[in-house]
PDB file of C-alpha atoms in Angstrom:
ATOM      1  CA  UNK A   1      11.850  12.766   2.554  1.00 76.00           C
ATOM      2  CA  UNK A   2       9.004  10.258   2.821  1.00 86.00           C
ATOM      3  CA  UNK A   3      11.459   7.361   2.921  1.00 89.00           C
ATOM      4  CA  UNK A   4      13.170   8.921   5.940  1.00 92.00           C
ATOM      5  CA  UNK A   5       9.776   9.460   7.584  1.00 92.00           C
ATOM      6  CA  UNK A   6       8.891   5.836   6.844  1.00 91.00           C
ATOM      7  CA  UNK A   7      12.101   4.581   8.472  1.00 92.00           C
ATOM      8  CA  UNK A   8      11.697   6.952  11.431  1.00 95.00           C
ATOM      9  CA  UNK A   9       8.126   5.865  12.205  1.00 94.00           C
ATOM     10  CA  UNK A  10       8.967   2.192  11.783  1.00 95.00           C
ATOM     11  CA  UNK A  11      12.030   2.521  13.992  1.00 95.00           C
ATOM     12  CA  UNK A  12      10.061   4.354  16.699  1.00 96.00           C
ATOM     13  CA  UNK A  13       7.338   1.692  16.757  1.00 97.00           C
ATOM     14  CA  UNK A  14       9.793  -1.198  16.940  1.00 97.00           C
ATOM     15  CA  UNK A  15      11.882   0.562  19.580  1.00 97.00           C
ATOM     16  CA  UNK A  16       8.822   1.007  21.799  1.00 96.00           C
ATOM     17  CA  UNK A  17       7.647  -2.549  21.143  1.00 97.00           C
ATOM     18  CA  UNK A  18      11.062  -3.991  21.990  1.00 96.00           C
ATOM     19  CA  UNK A  19      11.751  -1.694  24.949  1.00 95.00           C
ATOM     20  CA  UNK A  20       8.404  -2.076  26.765  1.00 95.00           C
ATOM     21  CA  UNK A  21       5.850  -4.395  25.175  1.00 96.00           C
ATOM     22  CA  UNK A  22       8.226  -7.314  24.625  1.00 96.00           C
ATOM     23  CA  UNK A  23       9.222  -7.435  28.301  1.00 93.00           C
ATOM     24  CA  UNK A  24       5.647  -7.133  29.577  1.00 93.00           C
ATOM     25  CA  UNK A  25       4.523  -9.887  27.200  1.00 93.00           C
ATOM     26  CA  UNK A  26       7.255 -12.203  28.481  1.00 92.00           C
ATOM     27  CA  UNK A  27       6.113 -11.552  32.051  1.00 91.00           C
ATOM     28  CA  UNK A  28       2.600 -12.536  30.987  1.00 88.00           C
ATOM     29  CA  UNK A  29       3.831 -15.819  29.507  1.00 88.00           C
ATOM     30  CA  UNK A  30       3.457 -14.893  25.834  1.00 90.00           C
ATOM     31  CA  UNK A  31       5.463 -17.463  23.897  1.00 93.00           C
ATOM     32  CA  UNK A  32       8.739 -16.408  22.341  1.00 94.00           C
ATOM     33  CA  UNK A  33       7.514 -17.770  19.010  1.00 94.00           C
ATOM     34  CA  UNK A  34       4.635 -15.288  18.937  1.00 95.00           C
ATOM     35  CA  UNK A  35       6.923 -12.435  19.932  1.00 96.00           C
ATOM     36  CA  UNK A  36       9.384 -13.128  17.115  1.00 96.00           C
ATOM     37  CA  UNK A  37       6.712 -12.940  14.392  1.00 97.00           C
ATOM     38  CA  UNK A  38       6.829  -9.095  14.152  1.00 97.00           C
ATOM     39  CA  UNK A  39      10.594  -9.229  13.613  1.00 98.00           C
ATOM     40  CA  UNK A  40      10.251 -11.863  10.883  1.00 98.00           C
ATOM     41  CA  UNK A  41       7.615  -9.681   9.214  1.00 98.00           C
ATOM     42  CA  UNK A  42       9.955  -6.700   9.527  1.00 97.00           C
ATOM     43  CA  UNK A  43      12.631  -8.547   7.549  1.00 98.00           C
ATOM     44  CA  UNK A  44      10.132  -9.592   4.866  1.00 97.00           C
ATOM     45  CA  UNK A  45       8.758  -6.065   4.649  1.00 97.00           C
ATOM     46  CA  UNK A  46      12.284  -4.667   4.293  1.00 97.00           C
ATOM     47  CA  UNK A  47      13.016  -7.094   1.442  1.00 97.00           C
ATOM     48  CA  UNK A  48       9.827  -6.191  -0.444  1.00 98.00           C
ATOM     49  CA  UNK A  49      10.434  -2.498   0.224  1.00 97.00           C
ATOM     50  CA  UNK A  50      13.923  -2.749  -1.270  1.00 97.00           C
ATOM     51  CA  UNK A  51      12.704  -4.664  -4.331  1.00 97.00           C
ATOM     52  CA  UNK A  52       9.854  -2.227  -4.850  1.00 96.00           C
ATOM     53  CA  UNK A  53      12.115   0.799  -4.502  1.00 95.00           C
ATOM     54  CA  UNK A  54      15.124  -0.423  -6.472  1.00 95.00           C
ATOM     55  CA  UNK A  55      13.637  -2.530  -9.273  1.00 94.00           C
ATOM     56  CA  UNK A  56      12.986  -0.866 -12.608  1.00 96.00           C
ATOM     57  CA  UNK A  57       9.187  -0.478 -12.881  1.00 96.00           C
ATOM     58  CA  UNK A  58       9.338  -0.929 -16.643  1.00 95.00           C
ATOM     59  CA  UNK A  59      10.934   2.165 -18.130  1.00 96.00           C
ATOM     60  CA  UNK A  60      10.098   2.738 -21.788  1.00 96.00           C
ATOM     61  CA  UNK A  61      13.372   3.152 -23.685  1.00 94.00           C
ATOM     62  CA  UNK A  62      14.469   3.435 -27.305  1.00 93.00           C
ATOM     63  CA  UNK A  63      16.169   0.064 -27.016  1.00 92.00           C
ATOM     64  CA  UNK A  64      13.027  -1.738 -25.830  1.00 91.00           C
ATOM     65  CA  UNK A  65      10.316   0.337 -27.484  1.00 93.00           C
ATOM     66  CA  UNK A  66       9.593  -2.127 -30.303  1.00 92.00           C
ATOM     67  CA  UNK A  67       8.923  -4.958 -27.861  1.00 93.00           C
ATOM     68  CA  UNK A  68       7.020  -2.774 -25.398  1.00 94.00           C
ATOM     69  CA  UNK A  69       4.678  -1.558 -28.131  1.00 94.00           C
ATOM     70  CA  UNK A  70       3.593  -5.135 -28.804  1.00 92.00           C
ATOM     71  CA  UNK A  71       2.851  -6.089 -25.183  1.00 93.00           C
ATOM     72  CA  UNK A  72      -0.660  -4.623 -25.020  1.00 94.00           C
ATOM     73  CA  UNK A  73      -3.132  -3.595 -27.721  1.00 94.00           C
ATOM     74  CA  UNK A  74      -4.538  -0.071 -27.780  1.00 94.00           C
ATOM     75  CA  UNK A  75      -8.126  -0.016 -26.546  1.00 91.00           C
ATOM     76  CA  UNK A  76      -9.045   3.124 -28.497  1.00 89.00           C
ATOM     77  CA  UNK A  77     -10.553   4.710 -25.388  1.00 89.00           C
ATOM     78  CA  UNK A  78      -7.889   5.249 -22.756  1.00 90.00           C
ATOM     79  CA  UNK A  79      -4.936   4.535 -25.020  1.00 93.00           C
ATOM     80  CA  UNK A  80      -4.583   5.490 -28.667  1.00 93.00           C
ATOM     81  CA  UNK A  81      -1.993   4.416 -31.262  1.00 94.00           C
ATOM     82  CA  UNK A  82       0.456   6.934 -32.641  1.00 93.00           C
ATOM     83  CA  UNK A  83       0.521   9.174 -29.551  1.00 94.00           C
ATOM     84  CA  UNK A  84       4.036  10.289 -28.622  1.00 95.00           C
ATOM     85  CA  UNK A  85       5.363  11.466 -25.289  1.00 95.00           C
ATOM     86  CA  UNK A  86       6.379  15.108 -25.658  1.00 93.00           C
ATOM     87  CA  UNK A  87       9.110  14.705 -23.041  1.00 94.00           C
ATOM     88  CA  UNK A  88      10.637  11.334 -23.962  1.00 94.00           C
ATOM     89  CA  UNK A  89      10.057  11.770 -27.707  1.00 93.00           C
ATOM     90  CA  UNK A  90       8.914   8.146 -27.925  1.00 95.00           C
ATOM     91  CA  UNK A  91       5.668   6.555 -29.061  1.00 95.00           C
ATOM     92  CA  UNK A  92       3.652   5.720 -25.951  1.00 96.00           C
ATOM     93  CA  UNK A  93       2.890   1.994 -25.591  1.00 96.00           C
ATOM     94  CA  UNK A  94      -0.613   1.090 -24.454  1.00 95.00           C
ATOM     95  CA  UNK A  95      -1.043   1.336 -20.654  1.00 96.00           C
ATOM     96  CA  UNK A  96       2.075   3.500 -20.274  1.00 96.00           C
ATOM     97  CA  UNK A  97       2.295   6.984 -18.797  1.00 96.00           C
ATOM     98  CA  UNK A  98       4.981   9.608 -18.306  1.00 96.00           C
ATOM     99  CA  UNK A  99       5.879  10.220 -14.670  1.00 96.00           C
ATOM    100  CA  UNK A 100       6.770  13.844 -14.022  1.00 94.00           C
ATOM    101  CA  UNK A 101       8.585  12.939 -10.789  1.00 94.00           C
ATOM    102  CA  UNK A 102      10.878  10.296 -12.312  1.00 94.00           C
ATOM    103  CA  UNK A 103      10.882  11.994 -15.742  1.00 95.00           C
ATOM    104  CA  UNK A 104      10.307   8.790 -17.697  1.00 96.00           C
ATOM    105  CA  UNK A 105       7.538   6.809 -19.351  1.00 96.00           C
ATOM    106  CA  UNK A 106       6.637   3.642 -17.461  1.00 97.00           C
ATOM    107  CA  UNK A 107       5.144   0.477 -18.924  1.00 96.00           C
ATOM    108  CA  UNK A 108       1.767  -0.456 -17.365  1.00 96.00           C
ATOM    109  CA  UNK A 109       1.993   2.621 -15.130  1.00 97.00           C
ATOM    110  CA  UNK A 110       0.047   2.453 -11.868  1.00 97.00           C
ATOM    111  CA  UNK A 111       1.207   5.453  -9.828  1.00 96.00           C
ATOM    112  CA  UNK A 112       4.271   7.096  -8.327  1.00 96.00           C
ATOM    113  CA  UNK A 113       4.672   6.022  -4.699  1.00 96.00           C
ATOM    114  CA  UNK A 114       6.390   8.626  -2.529  1.00 94.00           C
ATOM    115  CA  UNK A 115       6.934   6.095   0.279  1.00 94.00           C
ATOM    116  CA  UNK A 116       9.287   3.995  -1.855  1.00 95.00           C
ATOM    117  CA  UNK A 117      10.391   6.896  -4.081  1.00 94.00           C
ATOM    118  CA  UNK A 118       9.711   4.928  -7.239  1.00 96.00           C
ATOM    119  CA  UNK A 119       7.046   4.410  -9.857  1.00 97.00           C
ATOM    120  CA  UNK A 120       4.838   1.347  -9.592  1.00 98.00           C
ATOM    121  CA  UNK A 121       4.649  -0.324 -12.976  1.00 96.00           C
ATOM    122  CA  UNK A 122       4.760  -3.626 -14.810  1.00 96.00           C
ATOM    123  CA  UNK A 123       8.014  -4.863 -13.292  1.00 95.00           C
ATOM    124  CA  UNK A 124       7.450  -4.079  -9.593  1.00 96.00           C
ATOM    125  CA  UNK A 125       3.678  -4.192  -8.973  1.00 97.00           C
ATOM    126  CA  UNK A 126       4.060  -7.674  -7.442  1.00 97.00           C
ATOM    127  CA  UNK A 127       6.603  -6.368  -4.935  1.00 98.00           C
ATOM    128  CA  UNK A 128       4.371  -3.403  -4.136  1.00 98.00           C
ATOM    129  CA  UNK A 129       1.454  -5.720  -3.311  1.00 98.00           C
ATOM    130  CA  UNK A 130       3.662  -7.936  -1.155  1.00 98.00           C
ATOM    131  CA  UNK A 131       5.041  -4.845   0.557  1.00 98.00           C
ATOM    132  CA  UNK A 132       1.539  -3.591   1.379  1.00 98.00           C
ATOM    133  CA  UNK A 133       0.378  -6.937   2.742  1.00 98.00           C
ATOM    134  CA  UNK A 134       3.556  -7.396   4.790  1.00 98.00           C
ATOM    135  CA  UNK A 135       3.119  -3.963   6.403  1.00 97.00           C
ATOM    136  CA  UNK A 136      -0.535  -4.784   7.153  1.00 98.00           C
ATOM    137  CA  UNK A 137       0.458  -8.113   8.702  1.00 98.00           C
ATOM    138  CA  UNK A 138       3.207  -6.421  10.701  1.00 98.00           C
ATOM    139  CA  UNK A 139       0.924  -3.691  12.073  1.00 98.00           C
ATOM    140  CA  UNK A 140      -1.899  -6.139  12.752  1.00 98.00           C
ATOM    141  CA  UNK A 141       0.274  -8.649  14.594  1.00 98.00           C
ATOM    142  CA  UNK A 142       1.922  -5.994  16.756  1.00 98.00           C
ATOM    143  CA  UNK A 143      -1.481  -4.466  17.536  1.00 98.00           C
ATOM    144  CA  UNK A 144      -2.837  -7.852  18.648  1.00 97.00           C
ATOM    145  CA  UNK A 145       0.181  -8.530  20.870  1.00 97.00           C
ATOM    146  CA  UNK A 146       0.021  -5.043  22.384  1.00 97.00           C
ATOM    147  CA  UNK A 147      -3.729  -5.226  22.937  1.00 96.00           C
ATOM    148  CA  UNK A 148      -3.376  -8.646  24.563  1.00 94.00           C
ATOM    149  CA  UNK A 149      -0.672  -7.275  26.864  1.00 95.00           C
ATOM    150  CA  UNK A 150      -2.881  -4.361  27.968  1.00 94.00           C
ATOM    151  CA  UNK A 151      -5.862  -6.675  28.461  1.00 91.00           C
ATOM    152  CA  UNK A 152      -3.874  -8.973  30.744  1.00 90.00           C
ATOM    153  CA  UNK A 153      -2.501  -5.936  32.585  1.00 89.00           C
ATOM    154  CA  UNK A 154      -6.086  -4.885  33.340  1.00 87.00           C
ATOM    155  CA  UNK A 155      -7.002  -8.393  34.509  1.00 85.00           C
ATOM    156  CA  UNK A 156      -3.972  -8.645  36.792  1.00 84.00           C
ATOM    157  CA  UNK A 157      -4.523  -5.207  38.304  1.00 80.00           C
ATOM    158  CA  UNK A 158      -8.131  -5.968  39.250  1.00 78.00           C
ATOM    159  CA  UNK A 159      -9.371  -2.780  37.581  1.00 72.00           C
ATOM    160  CA  UNK A 160     -12.543  -4.478  36.384  1.00 71.00           C
ATOM    161  CA  UNK A 161     -13.555  -5.049  40.019  1.00 73.00           C
ATOM    162  CA  UNK A 162     -12.443  -1.614  41.200  1.00 71.00           C
ATOM    163  CA  UNK A 163     -14.644   1.354  42.036  1.00 70.00           C
ATOM    164  CA  UNK A 164     -14.188   5.081  42.510  1.00 70.00           C
ATOM    165  CA  UNK A 165     -15.954   7.950  44.245  1.00 68.00           C
ATOM    166  CA  UNK A 166     -17.555  10.414  41.839  1.00 68.00           C
ATOM    167  CA  UNK A 167     -18.000  14.168  42.274  1.00 71.00           C
ATOM    168  CA  UNK A 168     -21.222  13.589  44.213  1.00 76.00           C
ATOM    169  CA  UNK A 169     -19.480  11.365  46.749  1.00 73.00           C
ATOM    170  CA  UNK A 170     -21.094   8.187  45.463  1.00 71.00           C
ATOM    171  CA  UNK A 171     -19.162   5.019  44.752  1.00 75.00           C
ATOM    172  CA  UNK A 172     -19.198   3.969  41.099  1.00 73.00           C
ATOM    173  CA  UNK A 173     -17.856   0.803  39.418  1.00 74.00           C
ATOM    174  CA  UNK A 174     -14.924   1.311  37.072  1.00 72.00           C
ATOM    175  CA  UNK A 175     -16.278   1.492  33.533  1.00 73.00           C
ATOM    176  CA  UNK A 176     -14.530   1.261  30.165  1.00 79.00           C
ATOM    177  CA  UNK A 177     -13.725   4.990  30.155  1.00 80.00           C
ATOM    178  CA  UNK A 178     -12.106   4.769  33.586  1.00 78.00           C
ATOM    179  CA  UNK A 179     -10.065   1.725  32.516  1.00 82.00           C
ATOM    180  CA  UNK A 180      -8.965   3.479  29.302  1.00 86.00           C
ATOM    181  CA  UNK A 181      -7.884   6.571  31.238  1.00 86.00           C
ATOM    182  CA  UNK A 182      -5.965   4.423  33.716  1.00 84.00           C
ATOM    183  CA  UNK A 183      -4.173   2.571  30.908  1.00 89.00           C
ATOM    184  CA  UNK A 184      -3.251   5.815  29.160  1.00 91.00           C
ATOM    185  CA  UNK A 185      -1.825   7.257  32.381  1.00 91.00           C
ATOM    186  CA  UNK A 186       0.032   4.036  33.225  1.00 92.00           C
ATOM    187  CA  UNK A 187       1.252   3.084  29.719  1.00 94.00           C
ATOM    188  CA  UNK A 188       1.033   6.327  27.677  1.00 95.00           C
ATOM    189  CA  UNK A 189       3.565   5.367  24.994  1.00 96.00           C
ATOM    190  CA  UNK A 190       2.153   1.864  24.597  1.00 96.00           C
ATOM    191  CA  UNK A 191      -1.444   3.110  24.259  1.00 96.00           C
ATOM    192  CA  UNK A 192      -0.374   5.749  21.736  1.00 96.00           C
ATOM    193  CA  UNK A 193       1.556   3.124  19.762  1.00 97.00           C
ATOM    194  CA  UNK A 194      -1.466   0.802  19.767  1.00 97.00           C
ATOM    195  CA  UNK A 195      -3.690   3.553  18.389  1.00 96.00           C
ATOM    196  CA  UNK A 196      -1.138   4.305  15.678  1.00 97.00           C
ATOM    197  CA  UNK A 197      -0.858   0.609  14.735  1.00 98.00           C
ATOM    198  CA  UNK A 198      -4.638   0.215  14.470  1.00 98.00           C
ATOM    199  CA  UNK A 199      -4.848   3.342  12.311  1.00 98.00           C
ATOM    200  CA  UNK A 200      -2.064   2.142   9.993  1.00 97.00           C
ATOM    201  CA  UNK A 201      -3.581  -1.335   9.730  1.00 98.00           C
ATOM    202  CA  UNK A 202      -7.061  -0.079   8.802  1.00 98.00           C
ATOM    203  CA  UNK A 203      -5.705   2.479   6.343  1.00 97.00           C
ATOM    204  CA  UNK A 204      -3.294   0.136   4.568  1.00 97.00           C
ATOM    205  CA  UNK A 205      -5.651  -2.847   4.663  1.00 97.00           C
ATOM    206  CA  UNK A 206      -8.206  -0.902   2.646  1.00 97.00           C
ATOM    207  CA  UNK A 207      -5.528   0.351   0.271  1.00 97.00           C
ATOM    208  CA  UNK A 208      -4.018  -3.128  -0.133  1.00 97.00           C
ATOM    209  CA  UNK A 209      -7.422  -4.693  -0.831  1.00 98.00           C
ATOM    210  CA  UNK A 210      -8.128  -2.029  -3.446  1.00 97.00           C
ATOM    211  CA  UNK A 211      -4.862  -2.801  -5.240  1.00 97.00           C
ATOM    212  CA  UNK A 212      -5.507  -6.533  -4.938  1.00 97.00           C
ATOM    213  CA  UNK A 213      -8.888  -5.967  -6.585  1.00 97.00           C
ATOM    214  CA  UNK A 214      -7.155  -4.058  -9.382  1.00 96.00           C
ATOM    215  CA  UNK A 215      -4.760  -6.991  -9.813  1.00 96.00           C
ATOM    216  CA  UNK A 216      -7.679  -9.419 -10.048  1.00 96.00           C
ATOM    217  CA  UNK A 217      -9.333  -7.408 -12.822  1.00 96.00           C
ATOM    218  CA  UNK A 218      -6.016  -6.476 -14.515  1.00 96.00           C
ATOM    219  CA  UNK A 219      -6.380  -2.745 -14.128  1.00 96.00           C
ATOM    220  CA  UNK A 220      -4.016  -0.080 -12.846  1.00 96.00           C
ATOM    221  CA  UNK A 221      -5.038   2.723 -10.520  1.00 95.00           C
ATOM    222  CA  UNK A 222      -4.196   5.143 -13.346  1.00 94.00           C
ATOM    223  CA  UNK A 223      -6.636   3.324 -15.648  1.00 93.00           C
ATOM    224  CA  UNK A 224      -9.262   3.062 -12.903  1.00 93.00           C
ATOM    225  CA  UNK A 225      -8.975   6.794 -12.284  1.00 91.00           C
ATOM    226  CA  UNK A 226      -9.072   7.751 -15.962  1.00 88.00           C
ATOM    227  CA  UNK A 227     -11.969   5.389 -16.760  1.00 84.00           C
ATOM    228  CA  UNK A 228     -14.171   7.398 -14.411  1.00 79.00           C
ATOM    229  CA  UNK A 229     -13.662  10.568 -16.376  1.00 69.00           C
ATOM    230  CA  UNK A 230     -10.744  12.041 -14.441  1.00 55.00           C
ATOM    231  CA  UNK A 231      -8.137  12.209 -17.179  1.00 50.00           C
ATOM    232  CA  UNK A 232      -4.678  13.709 -16.904  1.00 47.00           C
ATOM    233  CA  UNK A 233      -3.628  16.592 -19.140  1.00 45.00           C
ATOM    234  CA  UNK A 234      -0.193  15.015 -19.547  1.00 39.00           C
ATOM    235  CA  UNK A 235      -1.648  11.698 -20.779  1.00 42.00           C
ATOM    236  CA  UNK A 236      -4.681  12.592 -22.877  1.00 44.00           C
ATOM    237  CA  UNK A 237      -4.851  15.323 -25.508  1.00 44.00           C
ATOM    238  CA  UNK A 238      -8.424  16.313 -24.611  1.00 44.00           C
ATOM    239  CA  UNK A 239      -8.147  16.129 -20.839  1.00 45.00           C
ATOM    240  CA  UNK A 240      -9.696  19.550 -20.164  1.00 43.00           C
ATOM    241  CA  UNK A 241     -12.624  18.864 -22.459  1.00 40.00           C
ATOM    242  CA  UNK A 242     -13.196  15.468 -20.846  1.00 43.00           C
ATOM    243  CA  UNK A 243     -13.467  17.079 -17.423  1.00 44.00           C
ATOM    244  CA  UNK A 244     -16.139  19.444 -18.711  1.00 39.00           C
ATOM    245  CA  UNK A 245     -18.198  16.536 -20.018  1.00 42.00           C
ATOM    246  CA  UNK A 246     -18.609  15.090 -16.517  1.00 46.00           C
ATOM    247  CA  UNK A 247     -18.453  11.396 -15.538  1.00 48.00           C
ATOM    248  CA  UNK A 248     -17.450   8.921 -18.214  1.00 50.00           C
ATOM    249  CA  UNK A 249     -20.182   6.793 -19.832  1.00 53.00           C
ATOM    250  CA  UNK A 250     -20.456   3.101 -18.961  1.00 54.00           C
ATOM    251  CA  UNK A 251     -18.788   1.876 -22.161  1.00 51.00           C
ATOM    252  CA  UNK A 252     -15.770   4.041 -21.314  1.00 52.00           C
ATOM    253  CA  UNK A 253     -15.416   2.286 -17.944  1.00 58.00           C
ATOM    254  CA  UNK A 254     -15.015  -1.175 -19.469  1.00 68.00           C
ATOM    255  CA  UNK A 255     -11.718  -2.887 -18.840  1.00 79.00           C
ATOM    256  CA  UNK A 256     -10.340  -4.289 -22.081  1.00 86.00           C
ATOM    257  CA  UNK A 257      -7.281  -5.954 -20.546  1.00 92.00           C
ATOM    258  CA  UNK A 258      -8.882  -8.456 -18.165  1.00 92.00           C
ATOM    259  CA  UNK A 259      -8.265 -12.087 -19.157  1.00 92.00           C
ATOM    260  CA  UNK A 260      -9.764 -13.885 -16.153  1.00 93.00           C
ATOM    261  CA  UNK A 261      -8.719 -13.951 -12.503  1.00 94.00           C
ATOM    262  CA  UNK A 262      -5.929 -16.519 -12.759  1.00 95.00           C
ATOM    263  CA  UNK A 263      -4.351 -15.083 -15.885  1.00 95.00           C
ATOM    264  CA  UNK A 264      -4.623 -11.573 -14.458  1.00 96.00           C
ATOM    265  CA  UNK A 265      -2.763 -12.630 -11.319  1.00 96.00           C
ATOM    266  CA  UNK A 266      -0.222 -14.494 -13.426  1.00 95.00           C
ATOM    267  CA  UNK A 267       0.467 -11.289 -15.343  1.00 95.00           C
ATOM    268  CA  UNK A 268       1.141  -9.450 -12.070  1.00 96.00           C
ATOM    269  CA  UNK A 269       3.358 -12.154 -10.573  1.00 95.00           C
ATOM    270  CA  UNK A 270       5.144 -12.973 -13.827  1.00 94.00           C
ATOM    271  CA  UNK A 271       4.962  -9.829 -15.983  1.00 93.00           C
ATOM    272  CA  UNK A 272       5.488 -10.379 -19.714  1.00 90.00           C
ATOM    273  CA  UNK A 273       8.847  -9.315 -21.057  1.00 86.00           C
ATOM    274  CA  UNK A 274       9.091  -7.230 -24.212  1.00 82.00           C
ATOM    275  CA  UNK A 275      10.465  -9.278 -27.091  1.00 74.00           C
ATOM    276  CA  UNK A 276      12.775  -7.367 -29.376  1.00 67.00           C
ATOM    277  CA  UNK A 277      12.112  -7.795 -33.063  1.00 60.00           C
ATOM    278  CA  UNK A 278      15.238  -8.780 -34.926  1.00 56.00           C
ATOM    279  CA  UNK A 279      15.869  -7.212 -38.272  1.00 43.00           C
ATOM    280  CA  UNK A 280      16.315  -9.807 -41.004  1.00 44.00           C
TER     281      UNK A 280
END
């Protein structure tokens, strides 16, 4: 459902941009190079979306379990050795979690993203980050082009030098509110689209920066959430008791998987592969 909503919103924005904004920008001498950037970003975003949605996030399987168990050590706080998943009937590797939506345990589990209909884990976190940043760049670039078009429309119309007669019969200069009302009445769809683009950019920019921070410190959103005392009943045997204790102490919030900024980023971009142990 969310994928269809994603495609519908994206299609509506690009249809409006192509149908109205593109033509107005060409009339105002915006270069064709600048106007093609949103379409290039659309292609990149579609590629990262596909990779994020279709790539295996790192499913824990019987075939790979021996190698996946050796990828990360148990920290003894968030992840404990010898704990089995009741659903998969497999020992849970450190940093893994069972996703109730996908019905599988995922290596280095971050979260389940409804917008791509897939878990975000060890094997597709890099694509998820690139997808977020490409959507931010796409929304930001289109917002700048649309805002520039409206600004030049105001300059060409002479609205800034205009005046109107108020309810008391006095002549008043056109202020920002008057200009905004005029733009909304003249370009209602474009103004609405601009507001939507700004909202999406601000929302996703904050979300993307948060996930980039997590990548820098080698932490998943699941670990960040749990380290603050909000444990999941499906992941921790004493989840209810932990909630009653209140916020987690400082030593519980420590991240035991950070290896420095560069090595943390390297792990995201080039995730380690589980090595199967051969029986001699």
